[in-house]
């Protein structure tokens, strides 16, 4: 989406969102703009790229300077360094000219990278009305402000952050065998060896995925029950998470 005062000018704000909720977000934003002179429109003329680590930041910046007319924005991914950069170009731009020597992968490569790092994205990983911001690690990814207001759920989120205990979190998981495609029910339960619920599967592909797990169970043998078959999995704490302060 672009937000600006008139369609002729360059957008003041660009908002990235899940394509599956494009219409819903547009209606939501228009509901709250009230009488302000702000235009909200999908950016059908732009393309969004993820530039994952492997390139040096300085090289990318110098490449961008040479082809500024093709790249509108190149900025570090605000969630974490391990996700690299977000690049916005006009549709049809030649990426090999903007970033010489770069390799253009596919969307599966991108999802595998973020599953490995435990990065949620979109409505499948973060179901609206179900996913809680702190359990989804949004405070680790510059996704929550504890100093400004107001937003829906602010009081509960701030109180839990300062006074509560977060017992479940989204974590990267590695399966003992590749997952079957499109046959895992949404929110499938993850169990401990004794059959106790340890959490819920959110999304994945191949042998990688992310799951909402009870922190008390993450070091135990776990499995996902798929149509009667138990697929073993292991969970891990991502390296990019903030380290707990030593006491």
Coordinates of N, CA and C in Angstrom, one line a residue:
X1 N 0.8 -1.2 0.0 CA 0.0 0.0 0.0 C 0.9 1.2 0.0
X2 N 0.4 2.3 -0.6 CA 1.0 3.6 -0.5 C 0.0 4.6 0.2
X3 N 0.5 5.4 1.1 CA -0.3 6.4 1.7 C 0.2 7.8 1.4
X4 N -0.6 8.6 0.8 CA -0.1 10.0 0.4 C -1.3 10.9 0.2
X5 N -1.1 12.2 0.0 CA -2.2 13.1 -0.1 C -2.8 13.1 -1.5
X6 N -2.1 12.9 -2.5 CA -2.7 12.8 -3.9 C -2.0 11.7 -4.7
X7 N -2.7 11.1 -5.6 CA -2.2 10.0 -6.4 C -1.0 10.4 -7.2
X8 N -0.9 11.7 -7.5 CA 0.2 12.1 -8.4 C 1.6 12.1 -7.7
X9 N 1.6 12.3 -6.4 CA 2.9 12.5 -5.8 C 3.4 11.1 -5.3
X10 N 4.7 11.1 -5.0 CA 5.3 9.9 -4.5 C 4.7 9.6 -3.1
X11 N 4.5 8.3 -2.8 CA 3.9 8.0 -1.5 C 4.8 8.4 -0.3
X12 N 4.2 8.8 0.8 CA 4.9 9.2 2.0 C 5.2 8.0 2.8
X13 N 4.3 7.0 2.8 CA 4.4 5.8 3.6 C 4.1 4.6 2.7
X14 N 5.0 3.6 2.8 CA 4.7 2.3 2.1 C 4.5 1.3 3.2
X15 N 3.4 0.5 3.1 CA 3.1 -0.5 4.0 C 3.1 -1.9 3.4
X16 N 3.9 -2.8 3.9 CA 4.0 -4.2 3.4 C 2.9 -5.0 4.1
X17 N 2.2 -5.9 3.4 CA 1.2 -6.7 4.1 C 1.1 -8.0 3.3
X18 N 0.4 -9.0 3.9 CA 0.1 -10.3 3.3 C -0.9 -10.0 2.2
X19 N -0.6 -10.6 1.0 CA -1.5 -10.3 -0.1 C -2.9 -10.9 0.1
X20 N -3.0 -11.9 1.0 CA -4.3 -12.5 1.3 C -5.3 -11.6 2.1
X21 N -4.7 -10.5 2.7 CA -5.6 -9.6 3.5 C -5.5 -8.2 2.9
X22 N -5.2 -8.1 1.6 CA -5.0 -6.8 1.0 C -6.3 -6.0 1.1
X23 N -7.4 -6.6 0.8 CA -8.7 -5.8 0.8 C -9.1 -5.5 2.2
X24 N -8.9 -6.4 3.2 CA -9.3 -6.2 4.6 C -8.5 -5.1 5.2
X25 N -7.2 -5.0 4.9 CA -6.3 -4.0 5.5 C -6.7 -2.6 4.9
X26 N -7.0 -2.6 3.6 CA -7.4 -1.3 2.9 C -8.7 -0.8 3.6
X27 N -9.7 -1.7 3.8 CA -10.9 -1.2 4.5 C -10.6 -0.8 5.9
X28 N -9.7 -1.5 6.6 CA -9.4 -1.1 8.0 C -8.8 0.3 8.0
X29 N -7.8 0.6 7.1 CA -7.1 1.9 7.1 C -8.1 3.0 6.7
X30 N -9.0 2.7 5.8 CA -9.9 3.8 5.4 C -10.9 4.1 6.5
X31 N -11.2 3.1 7.3 CA -12.1 3.3 8.4 C -11.6 4.3 9.4
X32 N -10.2 4.3 9.6 CA -9.6 5.1 10.6 C -9.0 6.4 10.0
X33 N -9.1 6.6 8.7 CA -8.5 7.9 8.2 C -9.5 9.0 8.4
X34 N -10.8 8.7 8.7 CA -11.9 9.6 8.9 C -11.9 10.7 7.8
X35 N -11.6 12.0 8.2 CA -11.7 13.1 7.2 C -10.3 13.6 6.7
X36 N -9.3 12.9 7.1 CA -7.9 13.3 6.7 C -7.7 13.2 5.2
X37 N -7.0 14.1 4.6 CA -6.7 14.1 3.2 C -5.6 13.1 2.9
X38 N -5.9 11.8 3.0 CA -4.9 10.8 2.8 C -5.5 9.8 1.8
X39 N -4.7 9.4 0.8 CA -5.1 8.4 -0.2 C -4.4 7.1 0.2
X40 N -5.2 6.0 0.1 CA -4.7 4.6 0.4 C -4.9 3.8 -0.8
X41 N -3.8 3.3 -1.4 CA -4.0 2.5 -2.6 C -2.9 1.4 -2.7
X42 N -3.3 0.2 -3.3 CA -2.3 -0.8 -3.5 C -1.2 -0.4 -4.5
X43 N 0.0 -0.9 -4.3 CA 1.1 -0.5 -5.1 C 1.3 -1.6 -6.2
X44 N 0.4 -1.6 -7.2 CA 0.5 -2.7 -8.2 C 1.7 -2.5 -9.1
X45 N 2.3 -1.3 -9.1 CA 3.4 -1.0 -10.0 C 4.7 -1.3 -9.4
X46 N 4.7 -1.8 -8.1 CA 6.0 -2.0 -7.4 C 6.2 -3.5 -7.2
X47 N 7.5 -3.9 -7.0 CA 7.8 -5.3 -6.6 C 8.7 -5.2 -5.3
X48 N 8.4 -6.2 -4.5 CA 9.1 -6.3 -3.2 C 10.1 -7.5 -3.2
X49 N 11.3 -7.3 -2.8 CA 12.3 -8.3 -2.8 C 13.0 -8.4 -1.5
X50 N 13.3 -9.6 -1.1 CA 14.1 -9.9 0.1 C 15.5 -10.2 -0.3
X51 N 16.5 -9.4 0.2 CA 17.9 -9.6 -0.1 C 18.5 -10.3 1.1
X52 N 18.6 -11.6 1.1 CA 19.1 -12.3 2.3 C 20.6 -12.2 2.4
X53 N 21.1 -12.3 3.6 CA 22.6 -12.2 3.8 C 23.4 -13.1 2.9
X54 N 24.6 -12.7 2.7 CA 25.5 -13.4 1.7 C 26.2 -12.3 0.9
X55 N 25.5 -11.2 0.8 CA 26.2 -10.0 0.2 C 26.6 -9.1 1.3
X56 N 27.7 -8.3 1.0 CA 28.1 -7.3 2.0 C 27.3 -6.0 1.9
X57 N 26.9 -5.4 3.0 CA 26.1 -4.3 3.0 C 26.7 -3.1 2.1
X58 N 28.0 -3.0 2.3 CA 28.6 -1.9 1.5 C 28.6 -2.1 0.0
X59 N 28.7 -3.3 -0.4 CA 28.6 -3.6 -1.8 C 27.2 -3.3 -2.4
X60 N 26.2 -3.7 -1.6 CA 24.8 -3.4 -2.0 C 24.6 -1.9 -2.1
X61 N 25.0 -1.2 -1.1 CA 24.8 0.3 -1.1 C 25.5 0.9 -2.3
X62 N 26.7 0.5 -2.7 CA 27.4 1.1 -3.8 C 26.7 0.7 -5.1
X63 N 26.2 -0.6 -5.2 CA 25.5 -1.0 -6.4 C 24.2 -0.2 -6.6
X64 N 23.5 0.1 -5.4 CA 22.3 0.8 -5.5 C 22.5 2.2 -6.0
X65 N 23.6 2.8 -5.5 CA 23.9 4.2 -5.9 C 24.1 4.3 -7.4
X66 N 24.6 3.3 -8.1 CA 24.8 3.3 -9.5 C 23.5 3.1 -10.3
X67 N 22.5 2.5 -9.7 CA 21.2 2.2 -10.4 C 20.0 2.7 -9.6
X68 N 20.1 4.0 -9.1 CA 19.1 4.5 -8.2 C 17.8 4.6 -8.9
X69 N 17.8 4.8 -10.2 CA 16.5 4.9 -10.9 C 15.7 3.6 -10.9
X70 N 16.4 2.5 -10.7 CA 15.6 1.2 -10.7 C 15.2 0.8 -9.3
X71 N 15.9 1.2 -8.3 CA 15.6 0.8 -6.9 C 15.0 2.0 -6.2
X72 N 13.8 1.8 -5.7 CA 13.2 2.9 -5.0 C 13.6 2.9 -3.5
X73 N 13.7 1.8 -2.9 CA 14.1 1.7 -1.5 C 14.9 0.4 -1.3
X74 N 16.0 0.6 -0.5 CA 16.8 -0.6 0.0 C 17.1 -0.3 1.4
X75 N 16.5 -1.1 2.3 CA 16.6 -0.8 3.7 C 16.8 -2.1 4.5
X76 N 17.5 -2.1 5.6 CA 17.7 -3.3 6.4 C 16.3 -3.8 6.9
X77 N 16.1 -5.1 6.8 CA 14.9 -5.6 7.3 C 14.7 -5.3 8.8
X78 N 13.7 -4.6 9.2 CA 13.6 -4.1 10.6 C 13.4 -5.2 11.7
X79 N 13.2 -6.4 11.2 CA 12.9 -7.5 12.2 C 14.2 -8.0 12.9
X80 N 15.2 -8.3 12.1 CA 16.4 -8.8 12.6 C 17.5 -8.8 11.5
X81 N 18.8 -8.7 11.8 CA 19.8 -8.7 10.8 C 19.9 -9.9 10.0
X82 N 19.5 -11.1 10.5 CA 19.6 -12.3 9.8 C 18.6 -12.4 8.6
X83 N 17.7 -11.4 8.5 CA 16.8 -11.4 7.4 C 17.3 -10.5 6.3
X84 N 18.4 -9.8 6.5 CA 19.0 -9.0 5.4 C 18.3 -7.7 5.1
X85 N 17.9 -7.5 3.9 CA 17.3 -6.2 3.4 C 16.0 -6.4 2.7
X86 N 15.2 -5.3 2.7 CA 14.0 -5.3 1.9 C 14.3 -4.3 0.7
X87 N 14.0 -4.8 -0.5 CA 14.3 -4.0 -1.7 C 13.0 -3.8 -2.4
X88 N 12.7 -2.5 -2.8 CA 11.5 -2.2 -3.5 C 11.9 -1.6 -4.9
X89 N 11.4 -2.2 -5.9 CA 11.7 -1.7 -7.3 C 10.4 -1.5 -8.1
X90 N 10.6 -0.8 -9.2 CA 9.5 -0.8 -10.2 C 9.3 -2.2 -10.8
X91 N 8.1 -2.6 -11.1 CA 7.9 -3.9 -11.7 C 8.8 -4.0 -13.0
X92 N 9.4 -5.2 -13.1 CA 10.2 -5.5 -14.3 C 11.6 -5.0 -14.2
X93 N 12.0 -4.5 -13.1 CA 13.4 -4.1 -12.9 C 14.3 -5.3 -12.9
X94 N 15.5 -5.1 -13.4 CA 16.5 -6.1 -13.5 C 17.4 -6.2 -12.3
X95 N 17.2 -7.2 -11.4 CA 17.8 -7.3 -10.2 C 19.3 -7.5 -10.3
X96 N 19.8 -8.2 -11.3 CA 21.2 -8.4 -11.5 C 21.9 -7.1 -11.8
X97 N 21.2 -6.1 -12.3 CA 21.8 -4.8 -12.6 C 21.9 -4.0 -11.3
X98 N 20.9 -4.1 -10.5 CA 20.8 -3.3 -9.2 C 21.9 -3.9 -8.2
X99 N 21.9 -5.2 -8.1 CA 22.9 -5.9 -7.2 C 23.7 -6.9 -8.0
X100 N 24.8 -6.4 -8.7 CA 25.6 -7.3 -9.5 C 26.1 -8.6 -8.7
X101 N 26.0 -9.7 -9.4 CA 26.5 -10.9 -8.8 C 25.5 -11.6 -7.9
X102 N 24.3 -11.0 -7.7 CA 23.2 -11.6 -6.9 C 22.6 -12.8 -7.6
X103 N 22.1 -13.7 -6.7 CA 21.4 -14.9 -7.2 C 19.9 -14.8 -6.9
X104 N 19.1 -14.9 -8.0 CA 17.6 -14.8 -7.8 C 17.1 -16.1 -7.4
X105 N 16.6 -16.3 -6.2 CA 16.0 -17.6 -5.8 C 14.5 -17.6 -6.0
X106 N 13.8 -18.5 -5.3 CA 12.4 -18.5 -5.4 C 11.8 -18.3 -4.1
X107 N 10.5 -18.3 -4.0 CA 9.8 -17.9 -2.7 C 10.0 -19.0 -1.7
X108 N 10.2 -20.3 -2.2 CA 10.5 -21.4 -1.2 C 11.8 -21.2 -0.5
X109 N 12.8 -20.7 -1.3 CA 14.1 -20.4 -0.7 C 14.0 -19.4 0.5
X110 N 13.2 -18.4 0.2 CA 12.9 -17.3 1.2 C 12.2 -17.9 2.5
X111 N 11.2 -18.7 2.2 CA 10.5 -19.2 3.4 C 11.4 -20.2 4.2
X112 N 12.2 -21.0 3.5 CA 13.1 -21.9 4.2 C 14.0 -21.1 5.1
X113 N 14.5 -20.0 4.6 CA 15.4 -19.1 5.3 C 14.8 -18.6 6.6
X114 N 13.6 -18.1 6.5 CA 12.9 -17.5 7.6 C 12.4 -18.6 8.6
X115 N 12.0 -19.8 8.1 CA 11.6 -20.8 9.0 C 12.9 -21.3 9.8
X116 N 14.0 -21.3 9.2 CA 15.2 -21.7 9.9 C 15.6 -20.7 11.0
X117 N 15.3 -19.5 10.8 CA 15.5 -18.4 11.7 C 14.4 -18.2 12.7
X118 N 13.3 -18.9 12.5 CA 12.1 -18.7 13.4 C 11.4 -17.4 13.2
X119 N 11.3 -16.9 12.0 CA 10.7 -15.6 11.7 C 9.3 -15.8 11.2
X120 N 8.3 -15.4 11.9 CA 6.9 -15.5 11.4 C 6.6 -14.4 10.4
X121 N 5.6 -14.7 9.5 CA 5.2 -13.7 8.5 C 3.9 -14.0 7.9
X122 N 3.0 -13.0 7.9 CA 1.7 -13.3 7.2 C 0.7 -13.9 8.1
X123 N -0.5 -14.0 7.6 CA -1.7 -14.5 8.4 C -1.6 -16.0 8.7
X124 N -0.9 -16.8 8.0 CA -0.8 -18.2 8.3 C 0.1 -18.4 9.5
X125 N 1.2 -17.7 9.6 CA 2.1 -17.8 10.7 C 1.5 -17.1 12.0
X126 N 0.8 -16.0 11.7 CA 0.3 -15.1 12.8 C -1.2 -14.9 12.6
X127 N -2.0 -16.0 12.9 CA -3.4 -15.9 12.6 C -4.1 -14.7 13.4
X128 N -4.8 -13.8 12.7 CA -5.5 -12.7 13.3 C -6.4 -13.2 14.4
X129 N -6.4 -12.5 15.6 CA -7.3 -12.9 16.6 C -6.9 -14.1 17.4
X130 N -5.8 -14.7 17.0 CA -5.2 -15.9 17.7 C -3.8 -15.7 18.2
X131 N -3.0 -15.2 17.3 CA -1.6 -15.0 17.7 C -1.4 -13.8 18.6
X132 N -0.7 -14.0 19.7 CA -0.5 -12.9 20.7 C 0.9 -12.3 20.4
X133 N 1.0 -11.0 20.4 CA 2.3 -10.3 20.0 C 3.5 -10.8 20.8
X134 N 3.4 -11.0 22.1 CA 4.6 -11.4 22.9 C 5.0 -12.8 22.6
X135 N 4.0 -13.7 22.5 CA 4.3 -15.1 22.2 C 4.8 -15.3 20.8
X136 N 4.5 -14.3 19.9 CA 5.0 -14.4 18.5 C 6.3 -13.7 18.4
X137 N 7.0 -13.2 19.5 CA 8.3 -12.6 19.5 C 8.4 -11.3 18.8
X138 N 7.2 -10.6 18.7 CA 7.2 -9.3 18.0 C 8.0 -8.2 18.8
X139 N 8.1 -8.4 20.1 CA 9.0 -7.5 20.9 C 10.4 -7.7 20.6
X140 N 10.8 -8.8 20.0 CA 12.2 -9.1 19.6 C 12.5 -8.5 18.2
X141 N 11.4 -8.2 17.5 CA 11.6 -7.9 16.1 C 11.1 -6.4 15.8
X142 N 11.2 -5.6 16.8 CA 10.8 -4.2 16.6 C 9.4 -4.0 16.2
X143 N 8.5 -4.9 16.7 CA 7.1 -4.9 16.3 C 6.2 -4.4 17.4
X144 N 6.7 -4.0 18.5 CA 5.9 -3.5 19.6 C 6.6 -2.3 20.2
X145 N 5.8 -1.2 20.5 CA 6.4 -0.1 21.3 C 5.8 -0.1 22.7
X146 N 6.6 0.0 23.7 CA 6.1 0.0 25.1 C 6.2 1.5 25.6
X147 N 6.4 2.4 24.7 CA 6.5 3.8 25.1 C 5.4 4.7 24.5
X148 N 4.8 4.2 23.5 CA 3.8 5.1 22.8 C 2.4 4.4 22.8
X149 N 1.4 5.1 22.6 CA 0.0 4.6 22.5 C -0.7 5.4 21.5
X150 N -1.9 5.0 21.2 CA -2.6 3.9 21.8 C -2.9 2.9 20.7
X151 N -3.0 1.6 21.1 CA -3.4 0.6 20.1 C -4.2 -0.5 20.8
X152 N -4.9 -1.2 20.1 CA -5.8 -2.3 20.6 C -4.9 -3.3 21.3
X153 N -5.3 -3.7 22.5 CA -4.5 -4.7 23.2 C -3.3 -4.1 23.9
X154 N -3.1 -2.8 23.9 CA -1.9 -2.2 24.5 C -1.7 -2.5 26.0
X155 N -2.8 -2.4 26.7 CA -2.7 -2.5 28.2 C -2.3 -4.0 28.5
X156 N -2.9 -4.9 27.9 CA -2.6 -6.4 28.2 C -1.2 -6.7 27.8
X157 N -0.8 -6.2 26.6 CA 0.6 -6.4 26.1 C 1.6 -5.8 27.0
X158 N 1.4 -4.6 27.4 CA 2.4 -3.9 28.3 C 2.5 -4.5 29.7
X159 N 1.3 -4.9 30.2 CA 1.3 -5.5 31.5 C 2.0 -6.9 31.5
X160 N 1.7 -7.7 30.5 CA 2.4 -9.0 30.4 C 3.9 -8.8 30.3
X161 N 4.3 -7.8 29.5 CA 5.7 -7.6 29.2 C 6.5 -7.2 30.5
X162 N 5.8 -6.3 31.3 CA 6.5 -5.8 32.5 C 6.3 -6.7 33.8
X163 N 5.2 -7.4 33.8 CA 4.9 -8.1 35.1 C 4.6 -9.5 34.9
X164 N 4.3 -10.0 33.7 CA 3.8 -11.4 33.5 C 5.0 -12.3 33.1
X165 N 4.6 -13.5 32.9 CA 5.5 -14.6 32.4 C 5.0 -15.1 31.1
X166 N 5.9 -15.1 30.1 CA 5.5 -15.7 28.8 C 5.9 -17.1 28.7
X167 N 4.9 -18.0 28.7 CA 5.2 -19.4 28.8 C 5.3 -20.1 27.5
X168 N 4.8 -19.5 26.4 CA 4.9 -20.1 25.1 C 5.5 -19.1 24.1
X169 N 6.2 -19.6 23.1 CA 6.8 -18.7 22.1 C 6.8 -19.5 20.8
X170 N 6.8 -18.7 19.7 CA 7.1 -19.2 18.4 C 8.5 -19.6 18.2
X171 N 8.8 -20.8 17.8 CA 10.2 -21.3 17.7 C 10.4 -22.0 16.4
X172 N 11.6 -22.0 15.9 CA 11.9 -22.8 14.7 C 12.0 -24.3 15.1
X173 N 11.4 -25.1 14.2 CA 11.5 -26.6 14.5 C 12.0 -27.3 13.3
X174 N 12.7 -28.4 13.5 CA 13.3 -29.3 12.5 C 12.7 -30.6 12.6
X175 N 12.1 -31.1 11.5 CA 11.4 -32.4 11.5 C 12.4 -33.5 11.0
X176 N 12.1 -34.8 11.5 CA 13.0 -35.9 11.2 C 12.8 -36.4 9.8
X177 N 11.6 -36.0 9.2 CA 11.4 -36.3 7.8 C 10.6 -35.1 7.1
X178 N 10.8 -35.0 5.8 CA 10.0 -33.8 5.2 C 8.5 -33.9 5.4
X179 N 7.9 -32.8 5.6 CA 6.5 -32.8 5.8 C 5.7 -33.0 4.5
X180 N 4.6 -33.8 4.5 CA 3.8 -33.9 3.3 C 3.1 -32.5 3.0
X181 N 3.0 -32.2 1.7 CA 2.4 -30.9 1.3 C 0.9 -30.9 1.5
X182 N 0.5 -29.7 2.1 CA -0.9 -29.4 2.2 C -1.8 -30.5 2.9
X183 N -1.2 -31.3 3.8 CA -2.0 -32.3 4.5 C -2.0 -32.1 6.0
X184 N -1.4 -31.0 6.5 CA -1.3 -30.8 7.9 C -2.4 -29.8 8.3
X185 N -3.4 -30.2 9.2 CA -4.4 -29.3 9.6 C -3.9 -28.1 10.3
X186 N -4.6 -27.0 10.1 CA -4.2 -25.7 10.7 C -4.1 -25.9 12.3
X187 N -3.1 -25.5 12.9 CA -3.0 -25.6 14.4 C -2.8 -27.0 14.9
X188 N -2.3 -27.9 14.0 CA -2.1 -29.3 14.5 C -1.3 -29.4 15.7
X189 N -1.7 -30.3 16.6 CA -1.1 -30.3 18.0 C 0.3 -31.0 17.9
X190 N 1.2 -30.5 18.7 CA 2.5 -31.1 18.9 C 2.5 -31.7 20.3
X191 N 3.0 -33.0 20.4 CA 2.9 -33.7 21.7 C 4.3 -34.1 22.2
X192 N 4.3 -34.2 23.5 CA 5.5 -34.8 24.2 C 5.5 -36.3 24.0
X193 N 6.6 -36.9 24.5 CA 6.7 -38.4 24.4 C 5.5 -39.1 25.2
X194 N 5.1 -38.4 26.3 CA 4.0 -39.0 27.1 C 2.6 -38.7 26.6
X195 N 2.6 -37.9 25.5 CA 1.3 -37.6 24.9 C 0.7 -36.3 25.4
X196 N 1.4 -35.5 26.2 CA 0.9 -34.2 26.7 C 1.1 -33.2 25.6
X197 N 0.2 -32.3 25.5 CA 0.2 -31.2 24.5 C 1.4 -30.2 24.8
X198 N 2.3 -30.0 23.8 CA 3.4 -29.1 24.0 C 3.2 -27.8 23.2
X199 N 2.2 -27.8 22.3 CA 2.0 -26.6 21.5 C 1.3 -26.9 20.2
X200 N 1.4 -26.0 19.3 CA 0.7 -26.1 18.0 C 1.6 -25.8 16.8
X201 N 1.5 -26.5 15.7 CA 2.2 -26.3 14.5 C 1.6 -25.1 13.8
X202 N 2.4 -24.2 13.3 CA 1.9 -23.0 12.5 C 2.1 -23.2 11.0
X203 N 3.4 -23.4 10.6 CA 3.6 -23.4 9.2 C 5.0 -24.1 8.9
X204 N 5.2 -24.5 7.7 CA 6.5 -25.1 7.4 C 6.5 -25.7 6.0
X205 N 7.7 -26.2 5.6 CA 7.9 -26.8 4.3 C 9.1 -27.6 4.4
X206 N 9.1 -28.8 3.7 CA 10.2 -29.7 3.8 C 10.4 -30.2 5.2
X207 N 11.6 -30.0 5.7 CA 11.9 -30.5 7.1 C 11.9 -29.3 8.1
X208 N 11.6 -28.1 7.7 CA 11.6 -26.9 8.5 C 10.2 -26.3 8.8
X209 N 10.1 -25.7 9.9 CA 8.8 -25.0 10.2 C 8.9 -24.2 11.4
X210 N 7.8 -23.6 11.8 CA 7.7 -22.8 13.1 C 6.5 -23.3 13.8
X211 N 6.6 -23.3 15.1 CA 5.5 -23.8 16.0 C 5.5 -23.0 17.3
X212 N 4.3 -22.8 17.8 CA 4.1 -22.2 19.1 C 4.2 -23.3 20.2
X213 N 5.3 -23.2 21.0 CA 5.6 -24.3 21.9 C 5.7 -23.7 23.3
X214 N 5.3 -24.6 24.3 CA 5.6 -24.3 25.7 C 7.1 -24.3 25.9
X215 N 7.6 -23.3 26.5 CA 9.1 -23.2 26.7 C 9.5 -24.4 27.7
X216 N 8.6 -24.8 28.6 CA 9.0 -25.9 29.5 C 9.2 -27.2 28.8
X217 N 8.7 -27.3 27.6 CA 8.8 -28.6 26.9 C 9.8 -28.7 25.7
X218 N 10.5 -27.6 25.4 CA 11.2 -27.5 24.2 C 12.5 -28.4 24.2
X219 N 12.9 -28.9 25.3 CA 14.1 -29.8 25.4 C 13.7 -31.2 25.4
X220 N 12.4 -31.5 25.4 CA 11.9 -32.9 25.4 C 11.8 -33.4 24.0
X221 N 11.7 -34.8 23.8 CA 11.4 -35.3 22.5 C 9.9 -34.9 22.2
X222 N 9.7 -34.4 21.0 CA 8.4 -33.9 20.6 C 8.1 -34.6 19.2
X223 N 6.8 -34.6 19.0 CA 6.3 -35.2 17.7 C 5.0 -34.5 17.2
X224 N 4.8 -34.5 15.9 CA 3.6 -33.9 15.3 C 2.8 -35.1 14.8
X225 N 1.6 -35.2 15.1 CA 0.7 -36.3 14.7 C 0.1 -35.9 13.4
X226 N 0.4 -36.6 12.3 CA -0.1 -36.4 11.0 C -0.8 -37.6 10.5
X227 N -2.2 -37.6 10.5 CA -3.0 -38.7 10.0 C -2.6 -40.0 10.6
X228 N -2.3 -40.0 11.9 CA -2.0 -41.2 12.7 C -0.5 -41.5 12.7
X229 N 0.3 -40.8 11.8 CA 1.8 -41.0 11.8 C 2.4 -39.9 12.7
X230 N 3.4 -40.3 13.5 CA 4.1 -39.4 14.4 C 5.4 -39.0 13.7
X231 N 5.6 -37.7 13.4 CA 6.8 -37.2 12.9 C 7.6 -36.5 14.0
X232 N 8.8 -37.0 14.3 CA 9.6 -36.4 15.4 C 10.1 -35.0 15.0
X233 N 10.3 -34.1 15.9 CA 10.8 -32.8 15.7 C 11.6 -32.3 16.8
X234 N 12.5 -31.4 16.5 CA 13.3 -30.8 17.6 C 13.1 -29.2 17.4
X235 N 13.1 -28.6 18.6 CA 12.9 -27.1 18.6 C 14.3 -26.5 19.0
X236 N 14.5 -25.2 18.6 CA 15.7 -24.6 19.0 C 15.4 -23.1 19.3
X237 N 16.3 -22.5 20.1 CA 16.3 -21.0 20.4 C 17.1 -20.3 19.3
X238 N 16.5 -19.4 18.6 CA 17.3 -18.7 17.5 C 18.5 -17.9 18.1
X239 N 19.6 -17.9 17.4 CA 20.7 -17.1 17.8 C 20.5 -15.6 17.9
X240 N 19.6 -15.1 17.1 CA 19.4 -13.7 17.0 C 18.5 -13.1 18.1
X241 N 17.9 -14.0 18.9 CA 17.1 -13.6 20.1 C 18.0 -12.8 21.1
X242 N 17.5 -11.8 21.8 CA 18.3 -11.1 22.8 C 18.7 -12.1 23.9
X243 N 20.0 -12.0 24.3 CA 20.5 -12.9 25.3 C 20.0 -12.4 26.7
X244 N 19.5 -13.3 27.6 CA 19.1 -12.9 28.9 C 20.2 -12.3 29.7
X245 N 19.8 -11.2 30.4 CA 20.8 -10.5 31.2 C 21.4 -11.4 32.3
X246 N 22.7 -11.4 32.5 CA 23.3 -12.2 33.5 C 23.0 -11.5 34.9
X247 N 22.7 -12.3 35.9 CA 22.4 -11.8 37.2 C 23.6 -11.8 38.1

